[in-house]
CSV table of C-alpha atoms in Angstrom, one decimal:
chain,number,residue,atom,x,y,z
A,1,ALA,CA,0.0,0.0,0.0
A,2,THR,CA,1.2,3.6,-0.7
A,3,ARG,CA,2.3,5.2,2.5
A,4,PRO,CA,1.2,8.7,3.4
A,5,GLY,CA,3.4,11.4,2.0
A,6,PHE,CA,4.8,9.2,-0.8
A,7,ALA,CA,4.4,10.1,-4.5
A,8,ALA,CA,5.5,8.4,-7.7
A,9,THR,CA,8.8,9.8,-9.1
A,10,PRO,CA,10.9,8.6,-12.1
A,11,GLY,CA,14.2,9.3,-10.3
A,12,PRO,CA,17.6,9.2,-12.1
A,13,ALA,CA,18.6,6.3,-14.4
A,14,PRO,CA,20.6,3.9,-12.2
A,15,PRO,CA,22.6,0.8,-13.3
A,16,SER,CA,20.9,-2.3,-14.7
A,17,ALA,CA,20.6,-5.7,-13.0
A,18,SER,CA,23.8,-6.8,-14.7
A,19,ALA,CA,25.6,-4.3,-12.5
A,20,LEU,CA,25.3,-6.7,-9.6
A,21,ALA,CA,28.2,-9.1,-9.5
A,22,SER,CA,27.4,-12.8,-9.0
A,23,VAL,CA,29.1,-14.1,-5.9
A,24,ARG,CA,29.0,-17.0,-3.4
A,25,LYS,CA,29.4,-16.1,0.2
A,26,ALA,CA,28.4,-17.3,3.7
A,27,ALA,CA,25.0,-16.1,4.9
A,28,GLN,CA,22.9,-16.4,8.1
A,29,PRO,CA,19.2,-17.1,8.4
A,30,ILE,CA,16.8,-14.1,8.5
A,31,HIS,CA,15.2,-15.4,11.7
A,32,THR,CA,18.5,-14.9,13.6
A,33,LEU,CA,18.6,-11.2,12.9
A,34,ASN,CA,17.6,-8.6,15.6
A,35,PRO,CA,18.3,-4.9,16.2
A,36,TYR,CA,21.6,-5.8,18.0
A,37,SER,CA,22.9,-7.6,14.9
A,38,ALA,CA,25.8,-5.5,13.6
A,39,THR,CA,27.6,-7.2,10.7
A,40,TRP,CA,25.4,-9.6,8.8
A,41,THR,CA,24.7,-11.0,5.4
A,42,VAL,CA,21.5,-12.8,4.3
A,43,ARG,CA,20.8,-14.7,1.1
A,44,ALA,CA,17.2,-14.2,0.0
A,45,LYS,CA,14.8,-14.2,-3.0
A,46,VAL,CA,13.0,-11.0,-3.9
A,47,THR,CA,9.3,-12.1,-3.8
A,48,SER,CA,7.8,-8.7,-4.5
A,49,LYS,CA,9.1,-5.1,-5.2
A,50,GLY,CA,7.3,-1.9,-4.8
A,51,PRO,CA,7.6,1.2,-7.1
A,52,LEU,CA,10.3,3.7,-6.6
A,53,ARG,CA,8.8,6.7,-4.7
A,54,SER,CA,9.7,10.0,-3.3
A,55,THR,CA,8.8,11.4,0.1
A,56,ALA,CA,7.5,14.9,0.6
A,57,SER,CA,11.1,16.0,1.2
A,58,GLY,CA,12.3,14.4,-2.1
A,59,THR,CA,13.9,11.3,-0.6
A,60,SER,CA,13.9,8.3,-2.9
A,61,VAL,CA,12.6,5.1,-1.3
A,62,PHE,CA,11.2,1.7,-2.2
A,63,SER,CA,10.4,-1.5,-0.3
A,64,ALA,CA,10.7,-5.2,-1.3
A,65,GLU,CA,9.7,-8.4,0.4
A,66,LEU,CA,12.5,-11.0,0.8
A,67,VAL,CA,12.4,-14.7,1.8
A,68,ASP,CA,15.3,-17.0,2.7
A,69,ALA,CA,15.8,-20.7,2.3
A,70,ASN,CA,14.0,-21.3,5.7
A,71,GLY,CA,10.9,-19.7,4.4
A,72,THR,CA,11.3,-16.6,6.6
A,73,PRO,CA,10.0,-13.4,5.1
A,74,VAL,CA,11.2,-9.9,5.9
A,75,GLU,CA,10.5,-6.4,4.5
A,76,ALA,CA,13.5,-4.5,3.2
A,77,THR,CA,13.4,-0.7,2.6
A,78,PHE,CA,16.0,1.1,0.5
A,79,TRP,CA,16.5,4.8,0.9
A,80,ARG,CA,18.1,7.7,-1.0
A,81,GLU,CA,21.1,6.7,-3.2
A,82,ALA,CA,20.5,3.0,-2.4
A,83,ALA,CA,17.0,3.3,-3.7
A,84,ASP,CA,18.0,5.0,-6.9
A,85,ARG,CA,20.8,2.5,-7.5
A,86,LEU,CA,19.1,-0.7,-6.6
A,87,HIS,CA,15.5,-0.4,-7.7
A,88,PRO,CA,16.2,-1.3,-11.3
A,89,ALA,CA,18.8,-3.8,-10.4
A,90,LEU,CA,16.7,-6.0,-8.2
A,91,ALA,CA,14.5,-8.4,-10.1
A,92,VAL,CA,11.4,-10.2,-8.6
A,93,ASP,CA,12.4,-13.9,-8.1
A,94,GLY,CA,16.1,-12.9,-8.2
A,95,ILE,CA,18.3,-14.3,-5.5
A,96,TYR,CA,20.8,-11.9,-3.8
A,97,TYR,CA,23.1,-11.4,-0.9
A,98,PHE,CA,22.1,-8.4,1.2
A,99,SER,CA,24.4,-6.8,3.7
A,100,LYS,CA,25.5,-3.5,5.3
A,101,GLY,CA,22.0,-2.6,6.4
A,102,LYS,CA,20.2,-2.1,9.8
A,103,VAL,CA,17.7,-4.4,11.5
A,104,LYS,CA,14.8,-2.4,13.0
A,105,PRO,CA,11.4,-3.3,14.7
A,106,ALA,CA,8.8,-3.5,12.0
A,107,ASN,CA,6.0,-0.9,11.9
A,108,LYS,CA,2.9,-3.0,11.9
A,109,ALA,CA,0.8,0.0,10.8
A,110,TYR,CA,2.4,-0.2,7.4
A,111,SER,CA,4.0,-3.6,7.0
A,112,ASN,CA,2.0,-6.7,6.3
A,113,VAL,CA,5.0,-9.0,6.3
A,114,ARG,CA,4.9,-11.6,9.1
A,115,ASN,CA,8.2,-10.6,10.8
A,116,ASP,CA,8.7,-8.6,14.0
A,117,TYR,CA,11.7,-6.9,12.3
A,118,CYS,CA,12.5,-5.2,9.0
A,119,LEU,CA,15.7,-4.3,7.1
A,120,ASP,CA,16.7,-0.7,6.4
A,121,PHE,CA,19.3,0.1,3.7
A,122,GLY,CA,21.1,3.4,3.2
A,123,PRO,CA,23.8,4.6,0.9
A,124,THR,CA,26.3,1.9,2.0
A,125,ALA,CA,23.9,-1.0,1.2
A,126,LEU,CA,25.6,-3.9,-0.5
A,127,VAL,CA,23.5,-6.2,-2.7
A,128,GLU,CA,25.2,-8.9,-4.8
A,129,ALA,CA,23.6,-11.4,-7.1
A,130,SER,CA,23.9,-15.0,-5.9
A,131,ALA,CA,25.9,-17.2,-8.2
A,132,ASP,CA,23.9,-20.2,-6.9
A,133,ALA,CA,20.4,-20.1,-8.4
A,134,ASP,CA,19.0,-22.8,-6.1
A,135,ASP,CA,15.8,-21.3,-4.5
A,136,ALA,CA,14.8,-24.4,-2.5
A,137,GLY,CA,12.7,-23.4,0.5
A,138,MET,CA,12.4,-19.8,-0.7
A,139,GLN,CA,8.7,-19.6,-0.3
A,140,ALA,CA,7.2,-17.9,2.8
A,141,ALA,CA,6.1,-20.5,5.2
A,142,LEU,CA,2.3,-20.6,5.4
A,143,ALA,CA,0.4,-20.3,8.7
A,144,TYR,CA,-3.1,-21.4,7.9
A,145,VAL,CA,-6.0,-19.8,9.8
A,146,THR,CA,-9.1,-22.0,10.2
A,147,LEU,CA,-12.3,-20.3,8.9
A,148,ASP,CA,-13.8,-20.1,12.4
A,149,LYS,CA,-11.0,-17.9,13.5
A,150,LEU,CA,-11.3,-15.3,10.7
A,151,ALA,CA,-13.8,-13.1,12.6
A,152,ALA,CA,-11.1,-12.1,15.0
A,153,ARG,CA,-9.0,-10.9,12.1
A,154,VAL,CA,-11.5,-8.4,10.7
A,155,GLY,CA,-10.2,-4.9,10.7
A,156,LYS,CA,-6.6,-5.9,11.1
A,157,LYS,CA,-4.0,-5.2,8.5
A,158,ALA,CA,-2.1,-8.5,8.6
A,159,PRO,CA,-3.1,-10.8,5.8
A,160,VAL,CA,-3.9,-14.5,6.4
A,161,ASP,CA,-3.3,-17.8,4.8
A,162,VAL,CA,-6.2,-20.2,4.4
A,163,VAL,CA,-6.8,-23.6,3.0
A,164,GLY,CA,-10.2,-25.0,2.2
A,165,LEU,CA,-12.4,-27.0,-0.1
A,166,ALA,CA,-13.8,-25.0,-3.0
A,167,VAL,CA,-17.5,-26.0,-2.5
A,168,ALA,CA,-18.7,-23.3,-5.0
A,169,VAL,CA,-17.0,-21.3,-7.7
A,170,ALA,CA,-18.9,-18.5,-9.4
A,171,ALA,CA,-18.6,-17.5,-13.0
A,172,LEU,CA,-16.1,-14.8,-14.0
A,173,GLY,CA,-17.5,-11.3,-13.5
A,174,SER,CA,-16.2,-7.7,-13.4
A,175,VAL,CA,-16.5,-4.4,-11.6
A,176,LYS,CA,-15.5,-0.9,-12.6
A,177,ARG,CA,-12.4,0.4,-10.8
A,178,LYS,CA,-13.1,3.8,-9.2
A,179,SER,CA,-9.7,5.3,-10.0
A,180,ASP,CA,-10.0,5.0,-13.8
A,181,ASP,CA,-13.4,3.3,-14.6
A,182,ALA,CA,-11.5,0.3,-16.1
A,183,GLU,CA,-13.1,-3.1,-15.9
A,184,LEU,CA,-11.5,-5.4,-13.3
A,185,ALA,CA,-12.1,-9.1,-13.4
A,186,ARG,CA,-13.4,-10.8,-10.3
A,187,ARG,CA,-14.6,-14.2,-9.2
A,188,ASP,CA,-16.1,-15.5,-5.9
A,189,VAL,CA,-15.1,-18.8,-4.5
A,190,THR,CA,-16.8,-20.3,-1.4
A,191,LEU,CA,-14.3,-22.2,0.8
A,192,ALA,CA,-15.2,-24.6,3.6
A,193,ASP,CA,-13.1,-26.4,6.2
A,194,ALA,CA,-13.4,-28.9,9.1
A,195,SER,CA,-14.5,-26.1,11.5
A,196,GLY,CA,-17.9,-26.3,9.7
A,197,ARG,CA,-17.6,-22.7,8.5
A,198,SER,CA,-17.6,-21.3,5.0
A,199,VAL,CA,-16.3,-18.0,3.6
A,200,THR,CA,-16.3,-16.2,0.3
A,201,LEU,CA,-12.9,-15.5,-1.2
A,202,THR,CA,-12.9,-12.9,-4.0
A,203,LEU,CA,-10.3,-13.4,-6.6
A,204,TRP,CA,-9.2,-10.3,-8.6
A,205,GLY,CA,-7.7,-9.6,-12.0
A,206,ALA,CA,-5.5,-12.2,-13.6
A,207,THR,CA,-6.0,-14.5,-10.6
A,208,ALA,CA,-9.7,-14.5,-11.2
A,209,GLU,CA,-9.2,-15.2,-14.9
A,210,GLY,CA,-6.3,-17.8,-14.6
A,211,VAL,CA,-6.4,-19.9,-11.5
A,212,GLY,CA,-10.1,-19.0,-11.1
A,213,ALA,CA,-11.0,-20.6,-14.4
A,214,GLU,CA,-9.0,-23.7,-13.6
A,215,LEU,CA,-10.7,-23.9,-10.2
A,216,GLU,CA,-14.2,-23.5,-11.8
A,217,ALA,CA,-13.5,-26.4,-14.2
A,218,ALA,CA,-12.1,-28.6,-11.5
A,219,ALA,CA,-15.1,-27.9,-9.2
A,220,ALA,CA,-17.5,-28.7,-12.0
A,221,ALA,CA,-15.7,-31.9,-12.9
A,222,ALA,CA,-15.6,-33.0,-9.2
A,223,ALA,CA,-19.3,-32.4,-8.8
A,224,ALA,CA,-20.2,-34.3,-11.9
A,225,ALA,CA,-18.1,-37.3,-10.8
A,226,GLY,CA,-19.4,-37.2,-7.2
A,227,ALA,CA,-15.8,-36.5,-6.0
A,228,PRO,CA,-14.7,-34.2,-3.2
A,229,PRO,CA,-14.4,-30.5,-4.1
A,230,PRO,CA,-10.9,-29.3,-5.1
A,231,VAL,CA,-8.6,-28.1,-2.2
A,232,LEU,CA,-7.4,-24.5,-2.6
A,233,SER,CA,-4.5,-23.0,-0.6
A,234,ALA,CA,-4.5,-19.2,-0.7
A,235,SER,CA,-1.7,-17.1,1.0
A,236,SER,CA,-1.7,-13.4,2.0
A,237,CYS,CA,-5.5,-12.7,1.7
A,238,ARG,CA,-7.1,-9.6,3.2
A,239,VAL,CA,-9.8,-10.2,5.7
A,240,GLY,CA,-12.8,-7.9,5.2
A,241,ASP,CA,-16.2,-7.3,6.8
A,242,TYR,CA,-18.5,-7.9,3.8
A,243,ASN,CA,-21.3,-10.2,5.0
A,244,GLY,CA,-19.6,-10.2,8.4
A,245,VAL,CA,-16.4,-11.9,7.3
A,246,SER,CA,-14.9,-12.1,3.8
A,247,LEU,CA,-11.6,-12.7,2.1
A,248,SER,CA,-10.0,-11.0,-0.9
A,249,SER,CA,-6.9,-11.9,-2.9
A,250,LEU,CA,-4.0,-9.4,-3.1
A,251,GLY,CA,-1.3,-8.8,-5.7
A,252,ARG,CA,1.1,-10.9,-3.5
A,253,SER,CA,-1.4,-13.7,-2.9
A,254,ALA,CA,-0.3,-17.2,-4.1
A,255,LEU,CA,-3.1,-19.7,-4.9
A,256,THR,CA,-2.4,-23.4,-5.3
A,257,MET,CA,-5.1,-25.9,-6.3
A,258,GLU,CA,-4.8,-29.4,-4.9
A,259,PRO,CA,-1.7,-28.6,-2.9
A,260,ALA,CA,0.5,-31.5,-1.9
A,261,TYR,CA,1.0,-29.9,1.6
A,262,GLY,CA,0.3,-33.2,3.3
A,263,ALA,CA,-1.4,-32.8,6.7
A,264,ALA,CA,-3.6,-29.7,5.9
A,265,ALA,CA,-5.0,-30.9,2.5
A,266,ASP,CA,-5.3,-34.6,3.6
A,267,ALA,CA,-7.2,-33.6,6.8
A,268,LEU,CA,-9.7,-31.6,4.6
A,269,ARG,CA,-10.3,-34.5,2.3
A,270,ALA,CA,-10.7,-36.9,5.2
A,271,TRP,CA,-13.2,-34.6,6.9
A,272,TRP,CA,-15.2,-34.3,3.7
A,273,ALA,CA,-15.2,-38.1,3.2
A,274,ALA,CA,-16.3,-38.7,6.8
A,275,ASP,CA,-19.1,-36.1,7.3
A,276,GLY,CA,-18.1,-32.9,5.6
A,277,SER,CA,-20.3,-33.5,2.6
A,278,THR,CA,-23.4,-33.7,4.8
A,279,THR,CA,-22.5,-30.9,7.1
A,280,THR,CA,-24.6,-27.7,7.1
A,281,LEU,CA,-22.0,-25.0,6.8
A,282,THR,CA,-22.2,-21.9,8.9
A,283,PRO,CA,-20.9,-18.6,7.2
A,284,ALA,CA,-17.8,-17.4,9.0
A,285,GLY,CA,-19.4,-14.0,9.6
A,286,GLU,CA,-22.8,-15.2,10.9
A,287,GLY,CA,-23.7,-13.1,13.9
A,288,MET,CA,-20.9,-10.6,13.4
A,289,ALA,CA,-23.2,-7.7,12.6
A,290,GLY,CA,-25.1,-8.3,15.8
A,291,ALA,CA,-22.0,-8.6,17.8
A,292,ARG,CA,-20.7,-5.3,16.4
A,293,GLY,CA,-24.0,-3.6,17.2
A,294,LEU,CA,-23.8,-4.8,20.8
A,295,ALA,CA,-20.2,-3.6,21.1
A,296,THR,CA,-21.2,-0.2,19.7
A,297,ALA,CA,-24.1,0.2,22.1
A,298,ARG,CA,-22.0,-0.9,25.0
A,299,ASP,CA,-19.2,1.5,24.3
A,300,SER,CA,-21.5,4.5,23.5
A,301,PRO,CA,-22.1,7.1,26.2
A,302,ARG,CA,-25.5,6.5,28.0
A,303,HIS,CA,-27.9,9.4,28.1
A,304,HIS,CA,-30.5,9.6,30.9
């Protein structure tokens, strides 16, 4: 998300990605870093990169999300000369060694990366391309939230990971984007899990058109064959309050159909085979509006 006071700026033309020398060096896991860490080097993949921006005072800045071979993510922010120099040089899915930065407590008001710390890089930042292209394990570890626990996440910035059976997949639709009136593809998927709850996950843009179409076809085929609905794993979803509780995919969300994640997917299939197919599902947001109304009334000043 764009932070207050930031505006797009083209900035000077820095070096290309080829300017980063390929090296091999020792590195430490991201989870071992803390604000007292002085000299450190981490090897990580760039999983997302924001645009180069300028603060109100004209300072160049951009942020990127990194993940190491242990699946630990961290947000890295580059400032001033480092931002101008490294923004065009860092490629999404590229693997680099990062050093000569500072470890700071993460500002949860802005960061949606699941890490208590973040990395800050100034003019002395050193980033070198990894000569080893092995990215094994470089996928943020998922922490699935069961659907009955989603209500507690409404109104919080942190995204969630969910896994469920796609019991209903709607046809592709679209809405007009307010910013430019452009048509934006959307598709609703109803997920259910062993908590007996269901929730609507809205897929947007290319995700709605690509994975959404595959999911629609798989769900229809499963229904025709009397087979269990397809399992869907969705990472980094926003929790909203539409119909009490709802989910939306984000640009950084990763969707995997029929994931081979072992325990989570197998448990869902076992639940469906045992009694899930005959369970009357309760929407995850049922009763939420009433609960919010009570809270509002309880917290309001009483007039006599």
